Amino acid sequence: MDDLLTTAEMPQTDIDTNWDDRSSGDPRYQKLRLDMLTALHVAAKRARFFPRQNESVISKNKSLLEHIRQVTATEGGAVLELVHSFLMLNGTRIKTDIAGMVPYNFVMETMQKLHCGGILFEQTLTFDELMEFLYIFAKMGPSDRDEH
């Protein structure tokens, strides 16, 4: 027991031990991440089957842009990465349930097919830039299981 140090006796280090809620897996941040992933999946699927002028494509693109802006405002950025067989957003693994597996797998498979390790969504992203990205992303997406 004499070997234990009290807090006052512990040496001070330069290591930051203040973990924020994002890195500890706060459910609010996980939901925000999953919502963005789902919005990306839905928007890409619309872009795959409909022309740019389609109202559904436009509305889903606007929804995705809003989700991206929420993430960038909350977390300071939005970097979606494929690390081995996991999706990470801003360095934290995106955890999903059964309902989120389809969007998760779609995005993961598309990134694998593109040989893309990461996607950076900047705070200054515009609607038109996102629309351009979606049509490339959607074109390279995995085929639907129902299409066969």
PDB file of C-alpha atoms in Angstrom:
ATOM      1  CA  MET A   1       0.000   0.000   0.000  1.00  0.00           C
ATOM      2  CA  ASP A   2       2.912   2.363   0.570  1.00  0.00           C
ATOM      3  CA  ASP A   3       3.736   2.089  -3.147  1.00  0.00           C
ATOM      4  CA  LEU A   4       0.525   3.841  -4.201  1.00  0.00           C
ATOM      5  CA  LEU A   5       0.815   7.530  -5.039  1.00  0.00           C
ATOM      6  CA  THR A   6      -1.827  10.034  -4.175  1.00  0.00           C
ATOM      7  CA  THR A   7      -3.048  12.378  -6.892  1.00  0.00           C
ATOM      8  CA  ALA A   8      -0.913  15.187  -5.490  1.00  0.00           C
ATOM      9  CA  GLU A   9       2.200  12.994  -5.643  1.00  0.00           C
ATOM     10  CA  MET A  10       1.665  11.771  -9.224  1.00  0.00           C
ATOM     11  CA  PRO A  11       4.097  13.210 -11.752  1.00  0.00           C
ATOM     12  CA  GLN A  12       2.578  15.666 -14.239  1.00  0.00           C
ATOM     13  CA  THR A  13       2.730  14.669 -17.903  1.00  0.00           C
ATOM     14  CA  ASP A  14       1.969  16.385 -21.175  1.00  0.00           C
ATOM     15  CA  ILE A  15      -0.535  13.682 -22.095  1.00  0.00           C
ATOM     16  CA  ASP A  16      -4.086  14.962 -22.462  1.00  0.00           C
ATOM     17  CA  THR A  17      -6.367  12.691 -20.465  1.00  0.00           C
ATOM     18  CA  ASN A  18      -9.566  14.610 -21.182  1.00  0.00           C
ATOM     19  CA  TRP A  19     -11.492  12.292 -23.460  1.00  0.00           C
ATOM     20  CA  ASP A  20     -14.380  13.996 -25.214  1.00  0.00           C
ATOM     21  CA  ASP A  21     -17.739  12.314 -25.768  1.00  0.00           C
ATOM     22  CA  ARG A  22     -16.994  11.513 -29.417  1.00  0.00           C
ATOM     23  CA  SER A  23     -14.132   9.193 -28.627  1.00  0.00           C
ATOM     24  CA  SER A  24     -15.951   7.467 -25.803  1.00  0.00           C
ATOM     25  CA  GLY A  25     -18.794   6.371 -28.070  1.00  0.00           C
ATOM     26  CA  ASP A  26     -21.493   8.744 -26.856  1.00  0.00           C
ATOM     27  CA  PRO A  27     -24.758   7.437 -28.400  1.00  0.00           C
ATOM     28  CA  ARG A  28     -25.668  10.931 -29.683  1.00  0.00           C
ATOM     29  CA  TYR A  29     -22.536  11.042 -31.824  1.00  0.00           C
ATOM     30  CA  GLN A  30     -23.036   7.457 -32.998  1.00  0.00           C
ATOM     31  CA  LYS A  31     -26.594   8.292 -34.081  1.00  0.00           C
ATOM     32  CA  LEU A  32     -25.379  11.385 -35.916  1.00  0.00           C
ATOM     33  CA  ARG A  33     -22.762   9.274 -37.719  1.00  0.00           C
ATOM     34  CA  LEU A  34     -25.250   6.551 -38.614  1.00  0.00           C
ATOM     35  CA  ASP A  35     -27.757   9.129 -39.850  1.00  0.00           C
ATOM     36  CA  MET A  36     -25.093  10.603 -42.140  1.00  0.00           C
ATOM     37  CA  LEU A  37     -24.140   7.147 -43.426  1.00  0.00           C
ATOM     38  CA  THR A  38     -27.790   6.294 -44.090  1.00  0.00           C
ATOM     39  CA  ALA A  39     -28.338   9.622 -45.856  1.00  0.00           C
ATOM     40  CA  LEU A  40     -25.273   8.923 -48.029  1.00  0.00           C
ATOM     41  CA  HIS A  41     -26.633   5.501 -48.931  1.00  0.00           C
ATOM     42  CA  VAL A  42     -30.120   6.788 -49.784  1.00  0.00           C
ATOM     43  CA  ALA A  43     -28.801   9.726 -51.822  1.00  0.00           C
ATOM     44  CA  ALA A  44     -26.401   7.479 -53.749  1.00  0.00           C
ATOM     45  CA  LYS A  45     -29.163   4.988 -54.519  1.00  0.00           C
ATOM     46  CA  ARG A  46     -31.395   7.790 -55.860  1.00  0.00           C
ATOM     47  CA  ALA A  47     -28.495   9.134 -57.934  1.00  0.00           C
ATOM     48  CA  ARG A  48     -27.946   5.674 -59.353  1.00  0.00           C
ATOM     49  CA  PHE A  49     -31.456   5.307 -60.753  1.00  0.00           C
ATOM     50  CA  PHE A  50     -32.664   8.828 -61.496  1.00  0.00           C
ATOM     51  CA  PRO A  51     -31.384  11.895 -63.364  1.00  0.00           C
ATOM     52  CA  ARG A  52     -30.062  14.940 -61.524  1.00  0.00           C
ATOM     53  CA  GLN A  53     -33.239  16.920 -62.125  1.00  0.00           C
ATOM     54  CA  ASN A  54     -35.416  14.364 -60.334  1.00  0.00           C
ATOM     55  CA  GLU A  55     -37.065  15.874 -57.265  1.00  0.00           C
ATOM     56  CA  SER A  56     -36.241  12.812 -55.160  1.00  0.00           C
ATOM     57  CA  VAL A  57     -32.539  13.077 -56.051  1.00  0.00           C
ATOM     58  CA  ILE A  58     -32.531  16.772 -55.196  1.00  0.00           C
ATOM     59  CA  SER A  59     -34.292  16.288 -51.852  1.00  0.00           C
ATOM     60  CA  LYS A  60     -32.049  13.368 -50.790  1.00  0.00           C
ATOM     61  CA  ASN A  61     -28.951  15.355 -51.780  1.00  0.00           C
ATOM     62  CA  LYS A  62     -30.179  18.282 -49.661  1.00  0.00           C
ATOM     63  CA  SER A  63     -30.806  15.912 -46.760  1.00  0.00           C
ATOM     64  CA  LEU A  64     -27.307  14.430 -47.064  1.00  0.00           C
ATOM     65  CA  LEU A  65     -25.767  17.901 -47.200  1.00  0.00           C
ATOM     66  CA  GLU A  66     -27.636  18.834 -44.015  1.00  0.00           C
ATOM     67  CA  HIS A  67     -26.365  15.685 -42.261  1.00  0.00           C
ATOM     68  CA  ILE A  68     -22.808  16.434 -43.369  1.00  0.00           C
ATOM     69  CA  ARG A  69     -23.137  19.979 -42.063  1.00  0.00           C
ATOM     70  CA  GLN A  70     -24.426  18.699 -38.716  1.00  0.00           C
ATOM     71  CA  VAL A  71     -21.421  16.394 -38.390  1.00  0.00           C
ATOM     72  CA  THR A  72     -18.917  19.062 -39.431  1.00  0.00           C
ATOM     73  CA  ALA A  73     -20.492  21.580 -37.051  1.00  0.00           C
ATOM     74  CA  THR A  74     -20.536  19.117 -34.151  1.00  0.00           C
ATOM     75  CA  GLU A  75     -17.211  17.396 -34.736  1.00  0.00           C
ATOM     76  CA  GLY A  76     -15.244  20.018 -36.647  1.00  0.00           C
ATOM     77  CA  GLY A  77     -15.022  17.932 -39.807  1.00  0.00           C
ATOM     78  CA  ALA A  78     -16.232  14.815 -41.564  1.00  0.00           C
ATOM     79  CA  VAL A  79     -13.611  12.314 -42.684  1.00  0.00           C
ATOM     80  CA  LEU A  80     -15.119   8.968 -43.645  1.00  0.00           C
ATOM     81  CA  GLU A  81     -12.446   6.260 -43.770  1.00  0.00           C
ATOM     82  CA  LEU A  82     -12.321   2.605 -44.673  1.00  0.00           C
ATOM     83  CA  VAL A  83      -9.922   0.855 -42.305  1.00  0.00           C
ATOM     84  CA  HIS A  84      -9.661  -2.890 -42.955  1.00  0.00           C
ATOM     85  CA  SER A  85     -13.335  -3.874 -42.908  1.00  0.00           C
ATOM     86  CA  PHE A  86     -14.582  -1.033 -40.749  1.00  0.00           C
ATOM     87  CA  LEU A  87     -15.910   2.418 -41.479  1.00  0.00           C
ATOM     88  CA  MET A  88     -14.543   5.216 -39.368  1.00  0.00           C
ATOM     89  CA  LEU A  89     -15.830   8.754 -39.127  1.00  0.00           C
ATOM     90  CA  ASN A  90     -13.375  11.268 -37.720  1.00  0.00           C
ATOM     91  CA  GLY A  91     -11.188   8.506 -36.345  1.00  0.00           C
ATOM     92  CA  THR A  92     -13.958   6.706 -34.488  1.00  0.00           C
ATOM     93  CA  ARG A  93     -15.440   3.412 -35.659  1.00  0.00           C
ATOM     94  CA  ILE A  94     -19.036   3.662 -36.810  1.00  0.00           C
ATOM     95  CA  LYS A  95     -21.030   1.090 -34.902  1.00  0.00           C
ATOM     96  CA  THR A  96     -24.253  -0.149 -36.422  1.00  0.00           C
ATOM     97  CA  ASP A  97     -27.162  -2.412 -35.667  1.00  0.00           C
ATOM     98  CA  ILE A  98     -29.047  -4.728 -38.015  1.00  0.00           C
ATOM     99  CA  ALA A  99     -31.075  -1.844 -39.460  1.00  0.00           C
ATOM    100  CA  GLY A 100     -27.908   0.042 -40.374  1.00  0.00           C
ATOM    101  CA  MET A 101     -26.094  -2.868 -42.005  1.00  0.00           C
ATOM    102  CA  VAL A 102     -27.373  -2.205 -45.540  1.00  0.00           C
ATOM    103  CA  PRO A 103     -26.131   1.413 -45.666  1.00  0.00           C
ATOM    104  CA  TYR A 104     -22.920   0.420 -43.852  1.00  0.00           C
ATOM    105  CA  ASN A 105     -22.158  -2.410 -46.276  1.00  0.00           C
ATOM    106  CA  PHE A 106     -23.100  -0.329 -49.321  1.00  0.00           C
ATOM    107  CA  VAL A 107     -20.703   2.479 -48.396  1.00  0.00           C
ATOM    108  CA  MET A 108     -17.962   0.050 -47.380  1.00  0.00           C
ATOM    109  CA  GLU A 109     -18.259  -2.013 -50.588  1.00  0.00           C
ATOM    110  CA  THR A 110     -18.349   1.112 -52.752  1.00  0.00           C
ATOM    111  CA  MET A 111     -15.212   2.476 -51.119  1.00  0.00           C
ATOM    112  CA  GLN A 112     -13.506  -0.899 -51.586  1.00  0.00           C
ATOM    113  CA  LYS A 113     -14.519  -0.993 -55.243  1.00  0.00           C
ATOM    114  CA  LEU A 114     -13.160   2.526 -55.744  1.00  0.00           C
ATOM    115  CA  HIS A 115      -9.959   1.600 -53.842  1.00  0.00           C
ATOM    116  CA  CYS A 116     -10.758   4.646 -51.756  1.00  0.00           C
ATOM    117  CA  GLY A 117      -9.355   4.800 -48.245  1.00  0.00           C
ATOM    118  CA  GLY A 118     -11.190   7.940 -47.236  1.00  0.00           C
ATOM    119  CA  ILE A 119     -13.584  10.711 -48.161  1.00  0.00           C
ATOM    120  CA  LEU A 120     -13.221  14.218 -46.776  1.00  0.00           C
ATOM    121  CA  PHE A 121     -16.425  16.245 -46.575  1.00  0.00           C
ATOM    122  CA  GLU A 122     -15.391  19.844 -45.960  1.00  0.00           C
ATOM    123  CA  GLN A 123     -17.555  22.419 -44.206  1.00  0.00           C
ATOM    124  CA  THR A 124     -17.543  24.469 -47.417  1.00  0.00           C
ATOM    125  CA  LEU A 125     -19.046  21.634 -49.495  1.00  0.00           C
ATOM    126  CA  THR A 126     -21.725  22.936 -51.879  1.00  0.00           C
ATOM    127  CA  PHE A 127     -24.870  21.272 -53.164  1.00  0.00           C
ATOM    128  CA  ASP A 128     -23.449  21.047 -56.708  1.00  0.00           C
ATOM    129  CA  GLU A 129     -20.160  19.549 -55.529  1.00  0.00           C
ATOM    130  CA  LEU A 130     -22.009  16.945 -53.496  1.00  0.00           C
ATOM    131  CA  MET A 131     -24.223  16.122 -56.493  1.00  0.00           C
ATOM    132  CA  GLU A 132     -21.114  15.542 -58.669  1.00  0.00           C
ATOM    133  CA  PHE A 133     -19.611  13.291 -56.015  1.00  0.00           C
ATOM    134  CA  LEU A 134     -22.835  11.298 -55.588  1.00  0.00           C
ATOM    135  CA  TYR A 135     -23.102  10.410 -59.259  1.00  0.00           C
ATOM    136  CA  ILE A 136     -19.538   9.082 -59.288  1.00  0.00           C
ATOM    137  CA  PHE A 137     -20.019   7.255 -55.988  1.00  0.00           C
ATOM    138  CA  ALA A 138     -23.368   5.784 -57.075  1.00  0.00           C
ATOM    139  CA  LYS A 139     -22.026   4.592 -60.419  1.00  0.00           C
ATOM    140  CA  MET A 140     -19.307   2.602 -58.684  1.00  0.00           C
ATOM    141  CA  GLY A 141     -21.575   1.184 -55.980  1.00  0.00           C
ATOM    142  CA  PRO A 142     -22.100  -2.552 -55.568  1.00  0.00           C
ATOM    143  CA  SER A 143     -24.931  -4.098 -57.536  1.00  0.00           C
ATOM    144  CA  ASP A 144     -28.181  -4.551 -55.693  1.00  0.00           C
ATOM    145  CA  ARG A 145     -28.881  -8.055 -54.477  1.00  0.00           C
ATOM    146  CA  ASP A 146     -32.467  -7.726 -55.847  1.00  0.00           C
ATOM    147  CA  GLU A 147     -31.390  -6.776 -59.381  1.00  0.00           C
ATOM    148  CA  HIS A 148     -30.378 -10.333 -60.400  1.00  0.00           C
TER     149      HIS A 148
END
